[in-house]
Amino acid sequence: MSAQATNHQIEVLVNGVDTSRPGKILVMLFAEAGFPKAHDKALQINRYDSDRSEFSVVFDNAPTQFAIKVLHDEDEDGKVSKNWTGLIPKEGLGFSNGAKITFKAPSFSSARLDAVDTPFPHEITILYP
């Protein structure tokens, strides 16, 4: 089986949702291509209302190596809105493996999980600016 075979079921526990904010929670499954900015290259995007502070997400057919991005898309435009600087996100974000935004988006290698070696459910906390 190749490293990118897609027959794994993974579970992610998303928490830290600010239920006072409008919009949708987007939970995105990525292989390396496109992570984390090219949402159109996500293998799957699940959308949820922002009315619960935590919830569980299950992805079927995940590749062996993958990364997860969670976006609280308050304006429901499908993109990460930025503050006045044009650099810093103004919507909540979370990444697998505890990857953080520094002066740039996290790399795939910093957010990468392995469907065989990672204990599931994997927890991702949304952080807000």
PDB file of C-alpha atoms in Angstrom:
ATOM      1  CA  MET A   1       0.000   0.000   0.000  1.00  0.00           C
ATOM      2  CA  SER A   2       1.417   3.414  -0.917  1.00  0.00           C
ATOM      3  CA  ALA A   3       1.965   6.243   1.557  1.00  0.00           C
ATOM      4  CA  GLN A   4      -0.995   8.102   0.082  1.00  0.00           C
ATOM      5  CA  ALA A   5      -3.459   5.192   0.070  1.00  0.00           C
ATOM      6  CA  THR A   6      -6.868   6.417   1.176  1.00  0.00           C
ATOM      7  CA  ASN A   7      -8.735   3.887   3.206  1.00  0.00           C
ATOM      8  CA  HIS A   8      -8.333   5.158   6.755  1.00  0.00           C
ATOM      9  CA  GLN A   9     -11.107   6.419   8.970  1.00  0.00           C
ATOM     10  CA  ILE A  10     -10.014   9.188  11.314  1.00  0.00           C
ATOM     11  CA  GLU A  11     -11.859  11.108  14.012  1.00  0.00           C
ATOM     12  CA  VAL A  12     -11.159  14.692  15.029  1.00  0.00           C
ATOM     13  CA  LEU A  13     -12.526  16.430  18.119  1.00  0.00           C
ATOM     14  CA  VAL A  14     -12.881  20.161  17.449  1.00  0.00           C
ATOM     15  CA  ASN A  15     -13.167  22.359  20.534  1.00  0.00           C
ATOM     16  CA  GLY A  16     -12.884  25.987  21.546  1.00  0.00           C
ATOM     17  CA  VAL A  17     -15.646  27.175  19.191  1.00  0.00           C
ATOM     18  CA  ASP A  18     -16.813  30.684  20.132  1.00  0.00           C
ATOM     19  CA  THR A  19     -20.570  30.141  19.850  1.00  0.00           C
ATOM     20  CA  SER A  20     -21.228  33.899  20.142  1.00  0.00           C
ATOM     21  CA  ARG A  21     -19.718  34.410  16.672  1.00  0.00           C
ATOM     22  CA  PRO A  22     -21.774  33.867  13.504  1.00  0.00           C
ATOM     23  CA  GLY A  23     -20.880  31.732  10.504  1.00  0.00           C
ATOM     24  CA  LYS A  24     -19.827  28.153   9.858  1.00  0.00           C
ATOM     25  CA  ILE A  25     -17.038  25.925  11.117  1.00  0.00           C
ATOM     26  CA  LEU A  26     -15.110  24.415   8.190  1.00  0.00           C
ATOM     27  CA  VAL A  27     -13.098  21.281   8.930  1.00  0.00           C
ATOM     28  CA  MET A  28     -10.756  20.493   6.038  1.00  0.00           C
ATOM     29  CA  LEU A  29      -8.819  17.315   5.293  1.00  0.00           C
ATOM     30  CA  PHE A  30      -5.656  17.862   3.236  1.00  0.00           C
ATOM     31  CA  ALA A  31      -2.939  15.775   1.684  1.00  0.00           C
ATOM     32  CA  GLU A  32       0.232  17.859   1.292  1.00  0.00           C
ATOM     33  CA  ALA A  33      -0.931  19.591  -1.917  1.00  0.00           C
ATOM     34  CA  GLY A  34      -2.553  22.923  -1.159  1.00  0.00           C
ATOM     35  CA  PHE A  35      -2.198  22.868   2.629  1.00  0.00           C
ATOM     36  CA  PRO A  36      -3.235  25.133   4.279  1.00  0.00           C
ATOM     37  CA  LYS A  37      -4.283  27.942   1.937  1.00  0.00           C
ATOM     38  CA  ALA A  38      -5.708  26.318  -1.217  1.00  0.00           C
ATOM     39  CA  HIS A  39      -9.097  25.216   0.089  1.00  0.00           C
ATOM     40  CA  ASP A  40     -10.040  24.022  -3.398  1.00  0.00           C
ATOM     41  CA  LYS A  41      -7.335  21.343  -3.045  1.00  0.00           C
ATOM     42  CA  ALA A  42      -8.714  19.971   0.223  1.00  0.00           C
ATOM     43  CA  LEU A  43      -9.675  16.309  -0.075  1.00  0.00           C
ATOM     44  CA  GLN A  44     -12.842  16.978   1.906  1.00  0.00           C
ATOM     45  CA  ILE A  45     -14.484  19.952   3.639  1.00  0.00           C
ATOM     46  CA  ASN A  46     -17.170  19.438   6.267  1.00  0.00           C
ATOM     47  CA  ARG A  47     -19.290  22.437   7.328  1.00  0.00           C
ATOM     48  CA  TYR A  48     -20.964  22.834  10.717  1.00  0.00           C
ATOM     49  CA  ASP A  49     -23.012  25.499  12.465  1.00  0.00           C
ATOM     50  CA  SER A  50     -21.102  27.418  15.143  1.00  0.00           C
ATOM     51  CA  ASP A  51     -23.706  26.645  17.808  1.00  0.00           C
ATOM     52  CA  ARG A  52     -21.696  24.038  19.766  1.00  0.00           C
ATOM     53  CA  SER A  53     -18.410  24.674  21.574  1.00  0.00           C
ATOM     54  CA  GLU A  54     -17.099  21.247  20.584  1.00  0.00           C
ATOM     55  CA  PHE A  55     -17.997  18.428  18.230  1.00  0.00           C
ATOM     56  CA  SER A  56     -16.614  15.303  16.622  1.00  0.00           C
ATOM     57  CA  VAL A  57     -15.804  14.951  12.916  1.00  0.00           C
ATOM     58  CA  VAL A  58     -15.152  11.653  11.124  1.00  0.00           C
ATOM     59  CA  PHE A  59     -13.386  11.473   7.779  1.00  0.00           C
ATOM     60  CA  ASP A  60     -13.575   8.257   5.778  1.00  0.00           C
ATOM     61  CA  ASN A  61     -10.929   7.415   3.187  1.00  0.00           C
ATOM     62  CA  ALA A  62      -8.201   9.645   4.631  1.00  0.00           C
ATOM     63  CA  PRO A  63      -4.696   9.249   3.227  1.00  0.00           C
ATOM     64  CA  THR A  64      -2.044   7.720   5.473  1.00  0.00           C
ATOM     65  CA  GLN A  65      -0.421  11.139   5.918  1.00  0.00           C
ATOM     66  CA  PHE A  66      -2.675  14.169   6.124  1.00  0.00           C
ATOM     67  CA  ALA A  67      -3.285  17.482   7.871  1.00  0.00           C
ATOM     68  CA  ILE A  68      -6.456  19.102   9.194  1.00  0.00           C
ATOM     69  CA  LYS A  69      -7.360  22.786   9.129  1.00  0.00           C
ATOM     70  CA  VAL A  70     -10.327  24.200  11.046  1.00  0.00           C
ATOM     71  CA  LEU A  71     -11.673  27.648  10.149  1.00  0.00           C
ATOM     72  CA  HIS A  72     -14.444  29.563  11.898  1.00  0.00           C
ATOM     73  CA  ASP A  73     -15.676  31.224   8.710  1.00  0.00           C
ATOM     74  CA  GLU A  74     -17.656  34.064  10.243  1.00  0.00           C
ATOM     75  CA  ASP A  75     -18.524  35.793   6.964  1.00  0.00           C
ATOM     76  CA  GLU A  76     -19.070  32.460   5.157  1.00  0.00           C
ATOM     77  CA  ASP A  77     -16.892  33.419   2.181  1.00  0.00           C
ATOM     78  CA  GLY A  78     -14.869  30.184   2.319  1.00  0.00           C
ATOM     79  CA  LYS A  79     -11.598  32.051   2.957  1.00  0.00           C
ATOM     80  CA  VAL A  80      -9.604  33.235   5.959  1.00  0.00           C
ATOM     81  CA  SER A  81     -10.436  36.904   6.485  1.00  0.00           C
ATOM     82  CA  LYS A  82      -7.512  39.087   7.556  1.00  0.00           C
ATOM     83  CA  ASN A  83      -7.329  42.124   9.818  1.00  0.00           C
ATOM     84  CA  TRP A  84      -6.354  45.628   8.655  1.00  0.00           C
ATOM     85  CA  THR A  85      -2.724  44.545   8.112  1.00  0.00           C
ATOM     86  CA  GLY A  86      -3.782  42.073   5.447  1.00  0.00           C
ATOM     87  CA  LEU A  87      -1.537  39.481   7.114  1.00  0.00           C
ATOM     88  CA  ILE A  88      -3.090  38.463  10.416  1.00  0.00           C
ATOM     89  CA  PRO A  89      -6.236  36.298  10.422  1.00  0.00           C
ATOM     90  CA  LYS A  90      -9.270  37.806  12.123  1.00  0.00           C
ATOM     91  CA  GLU A  91     -11.245  34.546  12.209  1.00  0.00           C
ATOM     92  CA  GLY A  92     -10.625  31.551  14.435  1.00  0.00           C
ATOM     93  CA  LEU A  93      -8.241  28.848  13.184  1.00  0.00           C
ATOM     94  CA  GLY A  94      -6.950  25.504  14.374  1.00  0.00           C
ATOM     95  CA  PHE A  95      -4.563  22.950  12.893  1.00  0.00           C
ATOM     96  CA  SER A  96      -3.750  19.321  13.484  1.00  0.00           C
ATOM     97  CA  ASN A  97      -0.704  18.375  15.525  1.00  0.00           C
ATOM     98  CA  GLY A  98      -0.953  21.693  17.398  1.00  0.00           C
ATOM     99  CA  ALA A  99       0.624  23.574  14.471  1.00  0.00           C
ATOM    100  CA  LYS A 100       0.584  27.322  14.987  1.00  0.00           C
ATOM    101  CA  ILE A 101       0.539  30.408  12.820  1.00  0.00           C
ATOM    102  CA  THR A 102       3.698  32.455  13.305  1.00  0.00           C
ATOM    103  CA  PHE A 103       4.619  35.055  10.710  1.00  0.00           C
ATOM    104  CA  LYS A 104       3.303  32.656   8.107  1.00  0.00           C
ATOM    105  CA  ALA A 105       0.871  29.776   7.791  1.00  0.00           C
ATOM    106  CA  PRO A 106       1.989  26.463   9.282  1.00  0.00           C
ATOM    107  CA  SER A 107       3.747  23.990   7.005  1.00  0.00           C
ATOM    108  CA  PHE A 108       2.316  20.622   6.094  1.00  0.00           C
ATOM    109  CA  SER A 109       5.149  18.918   8.002  1.00  0.00           C
ATOM    110  CA  SER A 110       4.276  20.822  11.210  1.00  0.00           C
ATOM    111  CA  ALA A 111       0.588  19.810  10.987  1.00  0.00           C
ATOM    112  CA  ARG A 112       1.048  16.326   9.501  1.00  0.00           C
ATOM    113  CA  LEU A 113      -0.564  13.323  11.149  1.00  0.00           C
ATOM    114  CA  ASP A 114      -0.229   9.657  10.310  1.00  0.00           C
ATOM    115  CA  ALA A 115      -3.458   7.651  10.160  1.00  0.00           C
ATOM    116  CA  VAL A 116      -1.672   4.536  11.398  1.00  0.00           C
ATOM    117  CA  ASP A 117       0.463   5.980  14.213  1.00  0.00           C
ATOM    118  CA  THR A 118      -1.738   8.797  15.583  1.00  0.00           C
ATOM    119  CA  PRO A 119      -4.163   7.992  18.407  1.00  0.00           C
ATOM    120  CA  PHE A 120      -7.698   9.066  17.540  1.00  0.00           C
ATOM    121  CA  PRO A 121      -9.752  11.070  18.193  1.00  0.00           C
ATOM    122  CA  HIS A 122      -7.214  13.828  17.508  1.00  0.00           C
ATOM    123  CA  GLU A 123      -8.053  17.088  19.280  1.00  0.00           C
ATOM    124  CA  ILE A 124      -7.906  20.488  17.572  1.00  0.00           C
ATOM    125  CA  THR A 125      -8.642  23.700  19.462  1.00  0.00           C
ATOM    126  CA  ILE A 126      -9.754  26.786  17.535  1.00  0.00           C
ATOM    127  CA  LEU A 127      -7.764  29.863  18.519  1.00  0.00           C
ATOM    128  CA  TYR A 128      -9.187  33.341  17.977  1.00  0.00           C
ATOM    129  CA  PRO A 129      -7.253  36.580  17.518  1.00  0.00           C
TER     130      PRO A 129
END
